[in-house]
Amino acid sequence: MALASVVIAGGGMAGFTAAKSLRAKGFAGKLTIVDPEGIPYDRPPLSKDYLLGHRDAEQIQLIDAGWFADQDIEVIESKVVDLDPEAPAVTLADGTVLHADKVVLATGGTARRLPIPGGQLPTVLELRTKQDADHLRQVLQPGIRLAIIGAGLIGAEVASSALSFGASVTLIDPVDPPLVPAVGEVLARRLHQMHVANGVKLVTGIPTEISVDASGQHAITLADGSSILADVVLVGIGIVADTALAAASGLDTDNGILVDESQRTSHPNVYAIGDTARTRLSDGTLLRRAEHWEHAMNTGETVAAALLEAQLPTHGASWFWSDRHGVHVEGVGSMLGDGTLVTRELDGIPVAAFRVTDEGLLAGCAAIDGGLLVRAARRIIDKNKPVNVEQLADPTIDLKKLAR
Amino acid sequence: MINPINIGSIDDIDEGEAKVIPSDETGTGEDIAVFHAEDGNFYALNDNCTHETASLADGWIEGTEVECPIHAAKFCLKKGTALCMPATQDARTHKVEVSGNDLLLYPNVPAEPVEA
């Protein structure tokens, strides 16, 4: 029987893309998105333009609110609290039961809390939702002491944004420099130094306890015994996949809802996409769970094809970006693993890094303000084109020509 | 009748490249990017990506599409259609004509419908 109805739990990038792709591929049945935050919006601006107030809530919506009515997609502002894969059906927070032929779980995750004393304090902030960003914007007053634990993408971006509020920022990370797996050692060091150059205080250490006194002052104790005082503490150490719903209804989970290459879970009526999904290959191999924007989009497209029994799209090397201190960082593929690391410098400053396998293939590339170079690298990776280490290191060589 | 702007020779823009015509020349209040697509033809779109601030002329031109250099949104050079996220709004097209060796840009005149 043809597919007549789909319920998507979660309206982030993944859930939204699934709905959009289903309609684009001609699905005319009943389509519902359930999300506690209502109309889908884009999360990357939460640490940048939205936090800074350069774009408002309407401007970070993934699409105009009217589009959903035009496309006959119902957006229900609620949370799915129960899943019955067999029916299949979902129960909403108010007790409403929605039946559908297929259910797509796009529930994302929650910000990871520090597993240390004080890690659960309500005054220790996180940044995952629009509401989190609104709260952070409110407390970022001139002169405020902000301590950020975790100098990955969100931590680094908020550090950069917070400077323009006149905050005094301390960025704490256990490793120096962070982001080596994403961009390689050389670029990671340049990026980390940019914090210092812009007035952020860097601290390398492992937080062991956070406390807050009656005046609202926080003390972060580090493993070496030192402590950092702050008015506001933000933790950005990744997310925990939201697997509770899936696990409670008997689906296979393991640090993510396990899915096959068509995004189907262990129950044929239920699919999972985006941050919460983790691919298990047919031989049982578990892939690393991806938490990137593009992965959310890609899996949304894949699930739409799978639900309509169309050919699954192929997606190339993974890609991410980050913006901080006025520079645009991008990475594609993987900088982690065997092979040779190549750095491209311009006037003595590292601008791009590559990882080349022993077989002479490009496996990963990252660049600072080098969007076009990364686009070229991505095509070289996806086409398995052999590369020459000297050419990659030479700033006069246009990578675009090598990608053709 | 809107008069076209002569924006130079067809040899000024290599295939797979683009050139920005600044807003003070286009008279539309917007910079316009003129692309030499891989089908050999010339197309023009508003230069600024419809998603955030980025110059599409700095983007990756492949076939008859351009990919934004910042967040990888793709646009059809012929029709301006936004082809993937994060862009949801189409880019505005402008008519480009080749006259002998010269490129003529008609700001604010939509590109004529092209057979897909």
XYZ file of C-alpha atoms in Angstrom:
520
model
C 0.000 0.000 0.000
C 1.278 3.433 -0.863
C 2.559 5.600 1.932
C -0.316 7.812 3.147
C 1.002 9.544 6.267
C 4.247 10.427 8.021
C 4.837 11.933 11.449
C 8.218 13.537 12.062
C 9.208 13.976 15.713
C 11.559 16.969 15.765
C 11.696 20.005 13.514
C 15.381 20.843 13.408
C 17.430 20.764 10.238
C 16.922 17.003 9.834
C 13.176 16.888 10.442
C 12.562 19.950 8.332
C 14.645 18.608 5.437
C 12.798 15.297 5.590
C 9.455 17.094 5.270
C 10.706 19.387 2.530
C 12.225 16.503 0.550
C 9.099 14.348 0.904
C 7.005 17.102 -0.642
C 9.660 17.876 -3.273
C 9.619 14.221 -4.286
C 5.856 14.311 -4.756
C 4.576 12.851 -1.496
C 1.003 14.181 -1.209
C -0.100 12.353 1.944
C -0.545 13.656 5.461
C 2.665 15.156 6.810
C 3.124 16.333 10.398
C 6.098 17.783 12.265
C 5.966 17.730 16.068
C 8.462 19.964 17.866
C 8.374 21.603 21.308
C 9.791 24.767 19.716
C 7.275 24.993 16.877
C 8.323 26.440 13.512
C 11.719 25.008 12.492
C 14.744 27.278 12.815
C 18.450 27.061 12.090
C 20.775 26.458 15.036
C 24.198 27.633 13.786
C 23.272 31.353 14.174
C 22.519 30.793 17.890
C 26.184 31.297 18.773
C 26.711 34.090 16.248
C 24.206 36.364 14.467
C 21.235 35.466 16.639
C 23.175 35.789 19.888
C 24.563 39.116 18.701
C 21.076 40.333 17.811
C 21.987 40.782 14.144
C 19.178 38.448 13.145
C 15.943 37.887 15.025
C 13.897 34.746 15.582
C 11.985 35.151 12.343
C 15.189 35.642 10.380
C 16.679 32.358 11.539
C 13.624 30.294 10.626
C 14.620 27.638 8.125
C 11.824 28.902 5.886
C 8.943 31.382 6.129
C 6.254 30.168 8.503
C 3.658 30.405 5.716
C 5.481 27.772 3.673
C 4.212 24.962 5.918
C 0.567 25.823 5.237
C 1.327 26.198 1.517
C 2.862 22.734 1.527
C 0.066 21.275 3.655
C 2.499 20.349 6.426
C 1.097 20.585 9.926
C 3.534 21.816 12.580
C 2.406 20.884 16.080
C 4.138 22.672 18.948
C 4.448 19.801 21.370
C 6.713 16.985 22.400
C 6.425 13.335 21.491
C 6.400 11.467 24.801
C 5.596 7.963 23.657
C 6.173 5.878 20.570
C 4.361 2.730 19.507
C 6.326 1.320 16.554
C 3.828 -1.458 15.922
C 0.709 0.743 15.521
C 2.566 2.928 14.424
C 1.655 5.940 16.512
C 3.120 8.651 18.706
C 1.651 10.218 21.827
C 2.083 13.932 22.418
C 2.618 15.676 25.743
C -1.095 16.526 26.028
C -2.115 12.911 25.442
C -3.082 13.279 21.790
C -2.273 10.160 19.799
C -1.178 10.596 16.199
C -1.279 7.595 13.886
C 0.870 7.477 10.778
C 2.160 4.861 8.366
C 5.732 5.767 9.251
C 7.370 7.677 12.071
C 10.619 9.599 11.666
C 12.573 10.405 14.821
C 14.557 13.630 14.439
C 14.739 14.449 18.111
C 18.359 15.571 18.167
C 19.929 15.705 21.565
C 20.531 17.738 24.670
C 23.644 19.656 25.629
C 26.052 17.398 27.506
C 26.472 18.393 31.156
C 29.786 18.108 32.974
C 29.825 14.990 35.161
C 31.422 16.840 38.081
C 30.092 18.391 41.305
C 28.188 21.504 40.284
C 27.869 20.338 36.685
C 24.104 20.213 37.056
C 23.740 23.671 38.630
C 20.903 25.520 36.906
C 23.122 28.616 36.713
C 25.665 26.714 34.631
C 24.460 27.551 31.135
C 24.348 25.652 27.874
C 23.591 26.698 24.301
C 21.343 24.434 22.325
C 18.080 26.293 21.787
C 16.838 29.754 20.896
C 15.776 30.156 24.514
C 19.314 29.349 25.683
C 20.671 32.015 23.317
C 18.100 34.572 24.532
C 19.120 33.931 28.112
C 22.825 34.165 27.313
C 22.309 37.449 25.451
C 20.535 38.853 28.497
C 23.337 38.039 30.904
C 26.190 39.145 28.634
C 26.547 42.646 30.022
C 29.661 44.801 29.566
C 32.351 43.862 32.047
C 30.773 40.547 32.970
C 33.203 37.691 33.556
C 32.228 34.800 31.271
C 33.920 31.440 31.643
C 33.368 28.975 28.813
C 34.217 25.337 29.355
C 34.953 23.604 26.073
C 36.762 25.397 23.241
C 35.282 23.407 20.371
C 33.043 25.031 17.795
C 30.300 26.437 20.032
C 32.667 27.482 22.820
C 34.986 29.277 20.407
C 32.133 30.979 18.593
C 30.482 32.196 21.780
C 33.851 33.447 23.071
C 34.197 35.512 19.924
C 30.610 36.805 20.065
C 30.813 37.603 23.783
C 33.726 39.988 23.238
C 31.453 42.334 21.337
C 29.204 42.559 24.420
C 32.216 43.810 26.335
C 32.449 40.626 28.363
C 35.704 39.486 29.859
C 36.061 35.960 28.492
C 37.998 32.964 29.788
C 38.004 29.863 27.594
C 38.834 26.578 29.293
C 39.706 23.344 27.515
C 41.580 20.240 28.631
C 43.692 20.190 25.467
C 45.911 22.768 23.806
C 45.070 23.354 21.063
C 41.570 21.948 20.718
C 40.038 21.022 17.333
C 43.087 19.083 16.120
C 40.890 16.185 14.928
C 38.791 18.623 12.885
C 41.383 20.907 11.314
C 44.798 19.404 12.062
C 47.435 20.661 14.496
C 48.747 23.661 12.557
C 45.422 25.351 11.855
C 44.131 24.407 15.299
C 47.033 26.298 16.841
C 46.478 29.349 14.649
C 42.769 29.379 15.513
C 43.440 28.970 19.214
C 45.961 31.836 19.168
C 43.335 34.057 17.568
C 41.441 33.937 20.853
C 44.435 35.419 22.654
C 44.990 38.023 19.962
C 41.384 39.145 20.371
C 41.501 39.363 24.138
C 40.171 36.004 25.287
C 42.051 34.424 28.168
C 42.912 30.794 27.461
C 43.212 28.239 30.215
C 44.258 24.638 29.674
C 42.905 22.429 32.396
C 40.288 19.944 33.511
C 37.398 21.326 35.578
C 36.717 19.197 38.641
C 34.078 21.254 40.431
C 31.848 24.268 39.948
C 30.326 26.159 42.842
C 28.248 29.284 43.115
C 27.962 31.646 46.078
C 25.011 33.725 47.271
C 26.048 36.683 45.116
C 25.975 34.541 41.975
C 29.734 34.320 41.611
C 30.910 30.965 40.267
C 34.197 29.295 41.061
C 35.501 26.677 38.649
C 38.107 24.459 40.242
C 40.614 22.814 37.927
C 42.472 19.548 38.422
C 45.727 21.408 39.160
C 44.048 23.097 42.117
C 43.713 26.515 40.533
C 40.349 28.158 40.257
C 38.621 30.601 37.950
C 35.993 33.053 39.117
C 33.156 33.973 36.795
C 29.763 35.642 36.825
C 28.489 33.450 34.005
C 29.557 29.902 33.155
C 28.738 28.266 29.822
C 29.513 24.650 29.016
C 29.947 23.584 25.384
C 31.179 20.006 25.334
C 28.898 18.403 22.763
C 25.520 16.753 23.016
C 23.927 13.595 24.269
C 21.711 11.966 21.658
C 18.062 11.826 22.629
C 17.476 8.094 22.550
C 15.062 7.702 25.474
C 11.912 7.490 23.358
C 13.447 4.947 21.007
C 14.929 2.835 23.776
C 11.660 2.782 25.737
C 9.832 1.436 22.714
C 12.340 -1.330 22.162
C 14.394 0.089 19.303
C 18.122 -0.676 19.189
C 20.224 2.169 20.557
C 23.917 2.643 21.320
C 24.917 6.262 21.860
C 22.319 7.055 19.216
C 19.335 5.400 17.611
C 20.776 2.704 15.391
C 19.790 2.931 11.736
C 20.755 1.246 8.503
C 21.929 3.121 5.430
C 18.335 4.047 4.608
C 17.948 5.596 8.115
C 15.610 2.780 9.152
C 15.752 1.762 12.810
C 15.486 -1.807 14.065
C 11.713 -1.477 13.559
C 10.579 -1.158 9.922
C 7.949 1.480 10.766
C 10.381 3.861 12.408
C 13.264 5.849 10.951
C 15.761 8.144 12.674
C 17.785 11.031 11.260
C 20.092 13.880 12.248
C 22.117 14.158 15.462
C 20.254 11.346 17.174
C 20.829 8.700 14.495
C 23.838 6.441 14.330
C 24.520 4.246 11.339
C 25.037 0.508 11.787
C 26.309 -1.093 8.610
C 24.944 -4.436 7.444
C 28.026 -6.207 8.838
C 27.301 -4.731 12.267
C 29.973 -2.020 12.190
C 28.880 1.087 14.090
C 29.858 4.393 12.511
C 30.699 7.437 14.578
C 27.573 9.490 15.247
C 27.761 12.789 13.356
C 26.545 16.040 14.905
C 26.960 18.360 11.961
C 24.448 20.552 10.200
C 25.044 18.984 6.818
C 24.646 15.475 8.177
C 21.223 16.490 9.461
C 20.293 17.739 6.007
C 21.713 14.699 4.227
C 19.925 12.182 6.420
C 16.684 14.148 5.973
C 17.033 13.740 2.215
C 17.910 10.079 2.542
C 14.903 9.248 4.701
C 12.553 10.949 2.245
C 13.915 8.810 -0.576
C 13.757 5.687 1.581
C 10.143 6.302 2.629
C 9.129 6.766 -0.995
C 11.150 3.721 -2.044
C 13.196 5.888 -4.382
C 16.913 5.501 -4.995
C 18.913 6.703 -1.990
C 20.997 9.817 -2.607
C 24.752 9.539 -2.235
C 26.503 12.041 0.010
C 30.153 12.905 -0.288
C 32.778 13.643 2.333
C 31.417 15.284 5.474
C 31.709 19.050 5.782
C 31.477 21.635 8.551
C 32.101 25.314 9.084
C 32.684 27.681 11.977
C 32.868 31.470 12.226
C 34.840 33.293 14.900
C 36.941 36.450 15.277
C 35.994 37.507 11.755
C 37.300 34.401 10.020
C 35.445 31.582 8.316
C 36.722 28.072 8.971
C 35.737 25.027 6.934
C 36.701 21.411 6.969
C 35.894 18.471 4.740
C 36.588 14.768 5.054
C 38.735 13.684 7.980
C 42.007 15.111 9.248
C 42.379 12.184 11.652
C 44.239 9.095 10.603
C 47.320 7.785 8.825
C 49.099 9.475 5.991
C 50.862 12.770 5.503
C 49.729 16.120 6.837
C 50.413 18.958 4.430
C 50.210 22.642 5.299
C 49.674 25.425 2.800
C 51.037 28.786 3.936
C 50.516 32.247 2.593
C 53.162 34.797 3.646
C 54.240 32.446 6.408
C 50.731 32.042 7.827
C 49.069 28.628 7.607
C 45.830 28.947 5.621
C 45.005 25.353 4.754
C 45.839 21.830 5.835
C 45.446 18.530 4.037
C 45.697 14.879 4.943
C 46.953 12.669 2.145
C 46.794 8.887 2.429
C 49.757 6.636 1.691
C 47.990 5.773 -1.575
C 48.227 9.437 -2.588
C 44.543 10.231 -2.129
C 43.174 13.260 -0.324
C 41.339 12.251 2.862
C 40.718 15.583 4.534
C 41.174 19.311 4.153
C 40.569 22.318 6.358
C 41.054 25.984 5.625
C 40.724 29.414 7.180
C 38.940 31.826 4.834
C 39.346 29.296 2.042
C 35.826 28.285 1.116
C 36.620 27.720 -2.532
C 39.689 25.666 -1.717
C 37.589 23.433 0.525
C 34.960 23.073 -2.207
C 37.720 21.977 -4.576
C 39.138 19.585 -1.978
C 35.727 18.090 -1.435
C 35.408 17.248 -5.112
C 38.918 15.820 -5.199
C 38.037 13.584 -2.238
C 34.706 12.509 -3.690
C 36.215 11.724 -7.093
C 39.183 9.865 -5.553
C 41.565 11.955 -7.622
C 45.236 11.364 -6.825
C 46.994 14.415 -5.395
C 50.532 15.651 -5.275
C 51.804 16.839 -1.900
C 53.977 19.623 -3.379
C 51.020 21.048 -5.279
C 48.812 21.043 -2.195
C 51.446 22.961 -0.236
C 52.004 25.508 -3.002
C 49.763 28.565 -2.546
C 50.139 29.499 -6.221
C 48.401 26.286 -7.308
C 44.673 26.789 -7.773
C 43.053 23.718 -6.244
C 40.046 24.297 -8.434
C 42.079 23.313 -11.470
C 43.195 20.110 -9.746
C 39.559 19.251 -9.025
C 38.407 19.453 -12.618
C 13.112 50.130 -22.891
C 15.997 49.623 -20.520
C 19.418 50.224 -21.944
C 21.989 47.527 -21.345
C 25.366 48.178 -19.742
C 28.413 47.119 -21.683
C 30.396 45.230 -19.058
C 33.377 44.369 -21.217
C 34.623 41.609 -23.448
C 33.546 37.980 -23.250
C 37.255 37.191 -22.890
C 37.360 38.989 -19.544
C 35.590 36.128 -17.751
C 37.029 32.646 -18.171
C 34.689 29.696 -18.208
C 33.958 28.705 -14.606
C 34.656 32.226 -13.382
C 32.535 35.259 -12.564
C 32.814 39.003 -12.322
C 31.028 41.454 -10.024
C 29.398 44.556 -11.458
C 29.159 46.983 -8.533
C 25.831 48.510 -7.562
C 26.864 52.019 -8.635
C 27.154 50.674 -12.172
C 24.127 48.385 -12.156
C 21.834 51.110 -10.866
C 19.717 48.495 -9.108
C 21.106 49.158 -5.648
C 22.625 45.672 -5.707
C 25.871 44.204 -6.969
C 25.316 41.816 -9.860
C 27.493 38.767 -10.542
C 28.002 37.769 -14.163
C 28.941 34.114 -14.539
C 30.583 32.280 -17.416
C 28.999 28.883 -16.932
C 30.416 25.575 -18.059
C 27.788 25.352 -20.783
C 29.673 28.260 -22.391
C 26.893 30.767 -21.720
C 26.839 33.865 -19.560
C 24.309 34.376 -16.762
C 23.748 37.054 -14.147
C 22.344 36.905 -10.615
C 22.316 39.331 -7.731
C 25.753 38.798 -6.236
C 24.706 38.558 -2.595
C 23.573 35.093 -1.496
C 19.907 35.050 -0.469
C 20.807 33.219 2.745
C 23.410 35.414 4.446
C 26.050 37.860 3.264
C 28.374 36.270 0.714
C 29.445 36.999 -2.835
C 28.166 34.343 -5.223
C 30.793 35.480 -7.734
C 33.329 33.992 -5.301
C 31.412 30.725 -5.342
C 32.037 27.410 -7.012
C 30.704 27.328 -10.562
C 29.913 23.887 -11.889
C 27.795 23.188 -14.949
C 25.082 25.823 -14.785
C 25.037 26.090 -10.990
C 26.889 28.184 -8.463
C 27.612 27.093 -4.895
C 27.916 29.813 -2.256
C 31.468 30.058 -0.865
C 30.273 30.337 2.745
C 27.481 27.860 3.471
C 27.307 25.885 0.213
C 23.790 26.871 -0.869
C 23.423 26.190 -4.584
C 21.626 28.272 -7.189
C 20.643 27.602 -10.787
C 22.449 30.195 -12.894
C 19.724 30.111 -15.554
C 16.699 30.670 -13.346
C 18.128 31.742 -10.004
C 16.343 28.860 -8.281
C 17.642 28.015 -4.790
C 18.576 24.347 -5.208
C 19.450 23.373 -1.655
C 19.586 24.493 1.944
C 20.439 26.775 3.594
C 18.989 28.998 0.877
C 15.236 28.923 0.497
C 14.820 32.112 -1.491
C 15.635 32.212 -5.201
C 18.289 34.598 -6.480
C 17.197 37.340 -8.852
C 18.244 36.853 -12.476
C 19.280 39.558 -14.930
C 19.454 39.250 -18.699
C 22.908 38.981 -20.292
C 23.444 39.267 -24.022
C 26.540 38.597 -26.099
C 26.956 41.132 -28.854
C 29.986 40.376 -30.957
C 32.755 40.278 -28.369
C 30.882 42.391 -25.872
C 28.859 41.377 -22.861
C 25.696 43.367 -22.342
C 23.944 43.300 -18.979
C 20.299 44.308 -18.590
C 19.942 45.080 -14.863
C 16.508 44.191 -13.502
C 15.411 42.557 -16.747
C 14.845 38.912 -15.802
C 16.738 36.351 -17.826
C 14.511 34.931 -20.515
C 13.099 31.536 -19.700
C 15.581 28.924 -20.779
C 14.710 25.381 -21.781
C 15.793 23.214 -18.893
